[in-house]
Short mmCIF file of C-alpha atoms in Angstrom, two decimals:
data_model
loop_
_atom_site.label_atom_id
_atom_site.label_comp_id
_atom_site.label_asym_id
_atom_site.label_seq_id
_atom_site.Cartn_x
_atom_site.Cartn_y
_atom_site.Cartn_z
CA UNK A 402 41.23 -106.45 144.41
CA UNK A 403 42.54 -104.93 148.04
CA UNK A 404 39.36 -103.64 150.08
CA UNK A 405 40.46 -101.44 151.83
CA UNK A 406 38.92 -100.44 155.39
CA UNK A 407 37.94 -96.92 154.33
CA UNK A 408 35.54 -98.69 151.71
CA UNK A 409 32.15 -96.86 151.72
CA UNK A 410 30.67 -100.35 151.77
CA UNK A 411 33.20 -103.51 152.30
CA UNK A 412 30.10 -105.85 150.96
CA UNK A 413 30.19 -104.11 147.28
CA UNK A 414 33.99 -104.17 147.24
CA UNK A 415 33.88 -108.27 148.34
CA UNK A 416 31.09 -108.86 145.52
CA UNK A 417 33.23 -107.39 143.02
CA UNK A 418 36.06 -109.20 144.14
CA UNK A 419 34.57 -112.21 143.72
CA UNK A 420 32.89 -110.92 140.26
CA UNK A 421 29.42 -111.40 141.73
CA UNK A 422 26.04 -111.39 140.30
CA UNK A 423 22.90 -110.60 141.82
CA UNK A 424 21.21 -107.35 143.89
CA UNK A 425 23.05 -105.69 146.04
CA UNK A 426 19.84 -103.96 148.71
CA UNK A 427 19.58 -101.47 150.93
CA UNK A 428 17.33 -99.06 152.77
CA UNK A 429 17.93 -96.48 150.23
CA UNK A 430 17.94 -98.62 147.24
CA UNK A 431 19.50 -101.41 145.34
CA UNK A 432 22.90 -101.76 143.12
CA UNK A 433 22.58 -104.62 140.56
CA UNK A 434 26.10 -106.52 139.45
CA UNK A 435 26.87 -108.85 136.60
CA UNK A 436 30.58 -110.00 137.58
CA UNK A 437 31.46 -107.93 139.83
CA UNK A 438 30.60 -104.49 138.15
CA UNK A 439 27.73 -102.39 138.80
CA UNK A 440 25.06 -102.31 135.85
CA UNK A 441 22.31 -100.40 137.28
CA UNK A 442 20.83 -98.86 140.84
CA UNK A 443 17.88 -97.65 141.85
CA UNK A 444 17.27 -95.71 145.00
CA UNK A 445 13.64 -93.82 145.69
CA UNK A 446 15.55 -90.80 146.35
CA UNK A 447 16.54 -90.54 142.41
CA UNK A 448 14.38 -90.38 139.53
CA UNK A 449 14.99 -93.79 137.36
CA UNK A 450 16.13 -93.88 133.72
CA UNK A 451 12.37 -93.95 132.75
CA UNK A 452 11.81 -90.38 134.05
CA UNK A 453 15.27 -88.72 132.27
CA UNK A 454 14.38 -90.60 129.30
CA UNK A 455 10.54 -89.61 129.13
CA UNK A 456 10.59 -85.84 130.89
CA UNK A 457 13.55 -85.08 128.74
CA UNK A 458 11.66 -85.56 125.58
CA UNK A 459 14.50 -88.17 124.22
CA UNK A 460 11.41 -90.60 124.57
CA UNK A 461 7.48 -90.65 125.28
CA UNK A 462 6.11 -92.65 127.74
CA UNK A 463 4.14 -94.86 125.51
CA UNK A 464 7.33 -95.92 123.66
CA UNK A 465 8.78 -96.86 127.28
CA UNK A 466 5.69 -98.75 128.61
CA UNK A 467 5.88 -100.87 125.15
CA UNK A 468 9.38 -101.20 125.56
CA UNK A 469 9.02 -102.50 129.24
CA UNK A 470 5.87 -104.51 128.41
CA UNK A 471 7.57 -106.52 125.72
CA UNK A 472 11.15 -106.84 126.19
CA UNK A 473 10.75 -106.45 130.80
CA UNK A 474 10.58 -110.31 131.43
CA UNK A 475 13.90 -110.95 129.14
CA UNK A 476 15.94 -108.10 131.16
CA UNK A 477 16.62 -106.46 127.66
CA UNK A 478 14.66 -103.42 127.92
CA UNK A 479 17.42 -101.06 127.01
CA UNK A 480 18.45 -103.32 123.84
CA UNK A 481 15.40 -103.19 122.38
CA UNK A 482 14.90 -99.36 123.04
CA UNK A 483 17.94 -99.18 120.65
CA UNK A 484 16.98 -101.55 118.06
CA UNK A 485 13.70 -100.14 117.40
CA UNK A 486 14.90 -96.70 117.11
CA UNK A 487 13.32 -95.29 120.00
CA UNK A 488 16.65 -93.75 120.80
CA UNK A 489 20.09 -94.00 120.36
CA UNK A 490 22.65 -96.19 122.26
CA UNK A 491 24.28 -92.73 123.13
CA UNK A 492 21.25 -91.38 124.26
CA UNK A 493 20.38 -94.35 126.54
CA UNK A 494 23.98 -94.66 127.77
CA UNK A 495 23.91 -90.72 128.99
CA UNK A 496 20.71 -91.37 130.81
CA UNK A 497 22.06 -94.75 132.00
CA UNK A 498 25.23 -93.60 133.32
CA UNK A 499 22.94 -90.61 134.95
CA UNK A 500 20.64 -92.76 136.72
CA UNK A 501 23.39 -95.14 138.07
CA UNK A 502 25.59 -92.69 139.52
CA UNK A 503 22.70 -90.84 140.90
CA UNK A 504 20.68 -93.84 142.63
CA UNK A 505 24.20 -95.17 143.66
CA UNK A 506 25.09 -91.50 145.52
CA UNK A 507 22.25 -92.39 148.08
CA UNK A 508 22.19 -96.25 148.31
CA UNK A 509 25.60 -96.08 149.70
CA UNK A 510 25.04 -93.00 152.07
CA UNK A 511 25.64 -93.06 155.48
CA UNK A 512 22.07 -93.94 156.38
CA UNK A 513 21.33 -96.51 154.15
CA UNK A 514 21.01 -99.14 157.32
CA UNK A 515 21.88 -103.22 156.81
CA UNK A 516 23.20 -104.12 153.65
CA UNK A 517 21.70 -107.91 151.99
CA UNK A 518 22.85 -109.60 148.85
CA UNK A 519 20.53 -111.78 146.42
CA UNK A 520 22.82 -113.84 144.11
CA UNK A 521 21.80 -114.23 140.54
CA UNK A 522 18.66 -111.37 140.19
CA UNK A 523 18.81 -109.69 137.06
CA UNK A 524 17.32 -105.91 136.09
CA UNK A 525 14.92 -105.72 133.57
CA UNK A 526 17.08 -102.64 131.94
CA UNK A 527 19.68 -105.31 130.71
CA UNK A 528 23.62 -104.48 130.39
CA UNK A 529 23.98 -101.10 128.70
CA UNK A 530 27.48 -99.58 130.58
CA UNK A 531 28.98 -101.70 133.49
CA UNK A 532 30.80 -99.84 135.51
CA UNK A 533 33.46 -100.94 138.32
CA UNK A 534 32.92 -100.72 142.03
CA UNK A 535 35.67 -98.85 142.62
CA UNK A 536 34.71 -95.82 140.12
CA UNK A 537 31.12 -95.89 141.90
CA UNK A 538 32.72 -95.26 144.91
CA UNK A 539 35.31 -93.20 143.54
CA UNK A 540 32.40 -91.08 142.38
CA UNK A 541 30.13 -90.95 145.01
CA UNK A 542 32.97 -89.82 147.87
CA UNK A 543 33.83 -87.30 145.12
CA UNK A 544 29.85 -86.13 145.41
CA UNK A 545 29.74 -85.98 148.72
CA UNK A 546 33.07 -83.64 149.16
CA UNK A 547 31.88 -81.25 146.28
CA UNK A 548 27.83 -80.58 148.01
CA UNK A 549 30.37 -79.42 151.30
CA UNK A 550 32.56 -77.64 149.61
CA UNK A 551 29.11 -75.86 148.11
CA UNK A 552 27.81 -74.95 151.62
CA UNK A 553 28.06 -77.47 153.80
CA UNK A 554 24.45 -77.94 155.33
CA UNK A 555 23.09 -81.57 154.68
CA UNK A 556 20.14 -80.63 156.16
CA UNK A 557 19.12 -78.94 152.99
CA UNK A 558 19.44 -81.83 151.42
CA UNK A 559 16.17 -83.91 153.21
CA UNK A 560 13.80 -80.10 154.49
CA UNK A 561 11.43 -78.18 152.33
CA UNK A 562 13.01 -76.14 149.95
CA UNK A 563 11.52 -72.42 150.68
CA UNK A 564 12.71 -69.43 148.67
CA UNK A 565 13.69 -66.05 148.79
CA UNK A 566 13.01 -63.24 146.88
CA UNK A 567 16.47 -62.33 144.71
CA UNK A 568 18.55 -59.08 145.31
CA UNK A 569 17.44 -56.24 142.93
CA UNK A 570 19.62 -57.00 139.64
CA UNK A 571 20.18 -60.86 140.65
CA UNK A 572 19.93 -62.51 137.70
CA UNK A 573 18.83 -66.41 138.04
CA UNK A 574 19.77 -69.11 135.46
CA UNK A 575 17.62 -71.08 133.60
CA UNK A 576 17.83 -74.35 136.01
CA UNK A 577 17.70 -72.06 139.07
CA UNK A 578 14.46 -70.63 137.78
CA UNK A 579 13.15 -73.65 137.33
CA UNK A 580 13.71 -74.98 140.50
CA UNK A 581 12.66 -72.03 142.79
CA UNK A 582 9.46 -72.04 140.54
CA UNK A 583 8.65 -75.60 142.18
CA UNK A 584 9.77 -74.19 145.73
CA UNK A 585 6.72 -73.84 147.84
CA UNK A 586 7.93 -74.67 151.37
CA UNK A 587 6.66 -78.21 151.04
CA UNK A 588 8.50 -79.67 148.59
CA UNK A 589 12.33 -81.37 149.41
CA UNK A 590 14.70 -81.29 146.91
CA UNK A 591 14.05 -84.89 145.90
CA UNK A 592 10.33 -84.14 144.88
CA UNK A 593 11.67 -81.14 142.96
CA UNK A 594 13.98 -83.60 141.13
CA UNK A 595 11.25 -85.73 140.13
CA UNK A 596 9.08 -82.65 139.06
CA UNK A 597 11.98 -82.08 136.83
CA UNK A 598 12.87 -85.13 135.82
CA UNK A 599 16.17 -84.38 137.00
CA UNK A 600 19.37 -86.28 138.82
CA UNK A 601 18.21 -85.22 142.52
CA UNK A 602 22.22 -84.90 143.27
CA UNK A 603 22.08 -81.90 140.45
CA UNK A 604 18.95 -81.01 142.45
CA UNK A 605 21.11 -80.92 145.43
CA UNK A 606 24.14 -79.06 143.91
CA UNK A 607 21.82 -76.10 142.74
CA UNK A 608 19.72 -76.05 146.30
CA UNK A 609 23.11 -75.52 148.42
CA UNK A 610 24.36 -73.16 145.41
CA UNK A 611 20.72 -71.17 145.75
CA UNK A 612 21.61 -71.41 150.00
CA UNK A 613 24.95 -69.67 149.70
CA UNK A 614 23.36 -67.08 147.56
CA UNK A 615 20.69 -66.06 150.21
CA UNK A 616 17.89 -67.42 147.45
CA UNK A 617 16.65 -70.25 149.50
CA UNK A 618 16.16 -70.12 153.50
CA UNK A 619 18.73 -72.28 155.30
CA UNK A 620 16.31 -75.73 157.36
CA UNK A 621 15.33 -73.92 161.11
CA UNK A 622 16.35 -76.10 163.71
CA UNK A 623 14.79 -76.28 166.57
CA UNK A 624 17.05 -74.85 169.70
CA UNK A 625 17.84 -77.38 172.67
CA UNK A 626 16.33 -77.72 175.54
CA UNK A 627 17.09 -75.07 178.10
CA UNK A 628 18.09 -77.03 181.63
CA UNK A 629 15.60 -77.50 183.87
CA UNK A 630 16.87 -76.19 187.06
CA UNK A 631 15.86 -78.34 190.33
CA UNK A 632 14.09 -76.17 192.61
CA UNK A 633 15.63 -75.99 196.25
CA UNK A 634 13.64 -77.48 198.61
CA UNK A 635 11.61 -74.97 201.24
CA UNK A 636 14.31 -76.42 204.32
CA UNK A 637 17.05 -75.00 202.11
CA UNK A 638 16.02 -71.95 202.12
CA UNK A 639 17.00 -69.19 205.46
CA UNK A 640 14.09 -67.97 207.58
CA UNK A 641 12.92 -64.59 206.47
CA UNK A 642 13.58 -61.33 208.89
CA UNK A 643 9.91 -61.18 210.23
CA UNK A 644 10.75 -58.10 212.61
CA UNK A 645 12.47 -56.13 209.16
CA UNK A 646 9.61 -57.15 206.84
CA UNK A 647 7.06 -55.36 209.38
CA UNK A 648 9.46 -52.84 209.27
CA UNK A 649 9.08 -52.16 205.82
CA UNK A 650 5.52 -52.85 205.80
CA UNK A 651 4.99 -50.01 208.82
CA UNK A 652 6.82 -47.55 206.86
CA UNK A 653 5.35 -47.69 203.60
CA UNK A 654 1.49 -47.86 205.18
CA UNK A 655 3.46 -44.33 206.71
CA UNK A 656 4.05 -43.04 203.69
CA UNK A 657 0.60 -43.14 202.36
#
């Protein structure tokens, strides 16, 4: 494998090289490998596989606490999901693939500080879907370009989403409705995501959609600091005209 210099992270494109295996951490979360590909991430910005699985109704959260409780400590979690007939293999790989490519969107942002690698940890999820490096990468540039090309404003992305009332005959769709109903001025779009139990990058996608529409107020920044001007000192400044301020003084009191 070539790594090339524009790599969004040279580390992950070394592991994989070398067909690593371990946890791959950073501020923003953590990618796990198994020889080199990526098997799961996690990031607190994105709501895990638990929450698609259990707010989509594909699974209740008792069957996902069992699951976890007795299959956790053998990293097989998603294997025995499937064999007891909790759900499907499709259904977990669709929420698999979800959470991986939405955890891995903001553990290798820009922000995500220092990046350290454990060799040889293990998620308790299991191998469901490895998927190469490069398409995480691939897939996560190709993110990034379509929220800009949506309105390009990251700093919707992190502020309080805060609605507006629609144009008379606007018609919202079902996801925008449900968003906007969880808009209260406090909430970023990540919360919102979790409220759903959505992918927060879909959360993203609609925000910036509902921002070029005029349906959700675009983050106030503050403006910069006006210059403070230095004050001349008194020594710089010419003597007044005594003799024409008495002037003026003797012809208003005149005037009176």
């Amino acid at each position: 494998m070539r790594i090339t210099a524009s790599a969004i992270s040279p580390m992950l494109m070394r592991l994989a090289a070398e067909q690593a295996t371990g946890a791959l951490l950073r501020d923003q979360g953590t990618l796990y490998l198994v020889d080199g590909s990526i098997v799961h991430a996690e990031s607190p910005a994105a709501p895990g596989i638990d929450v698609l699985l259990t707010a989509g109704g594909a699974l209740p959260a008792q069957g996902w606490q069992e699951a976890l409780s007795f299959a956790g400590t053998r990293h097989e979690v998603g294997r025995h999901l499937v064999d007891s007939g909790r759900i499907t293999a499709g259904e977990l790989e669709m929420c698999h693939i979800g959470a991986l490519f939405d955890a891995a969107f903001f553990v290798l942002g820009p922000a995500s500080g220092p990046t350290r690698f454990r060799y040889g940890v293990a998620h308790w999820l299991g191998r469901v879907r490895p998927v190469a490096a490069e398409t995480v990468e691939r897939e996560t540039r190709r993110r990034r370009a379509l929220l800009d090309s949506v309105w390009p404003c990251p700093e919707l992305d992190t502020s309080p989403v805060v609605p507006r009332p629609p144009a008379p005959g606007h018609k919202l769709t079902g996801r925008q409705d449900a968003l906007l109903r969880l808009a209260d001025g406090v909430r970023t779009p990540t919360a919102i995501a979790w409220a759903l139990g959505r992918p927060t990058f879909h959360t993203l996608i609609e925000v910036r959609r509902l921002a070029a529409a005029g349906l959700v107020e675009p983050p106030r920044t503050e403006d910069p600091a006006l210059p403070v001007l230095p004050v001349p000192f008194a020594e710089d400044q010419p003597e007044p005209d005594i003799a024409l301020l008495r002037r003026v003084r003797d012809a208003l009191e005149a005037s009176l």
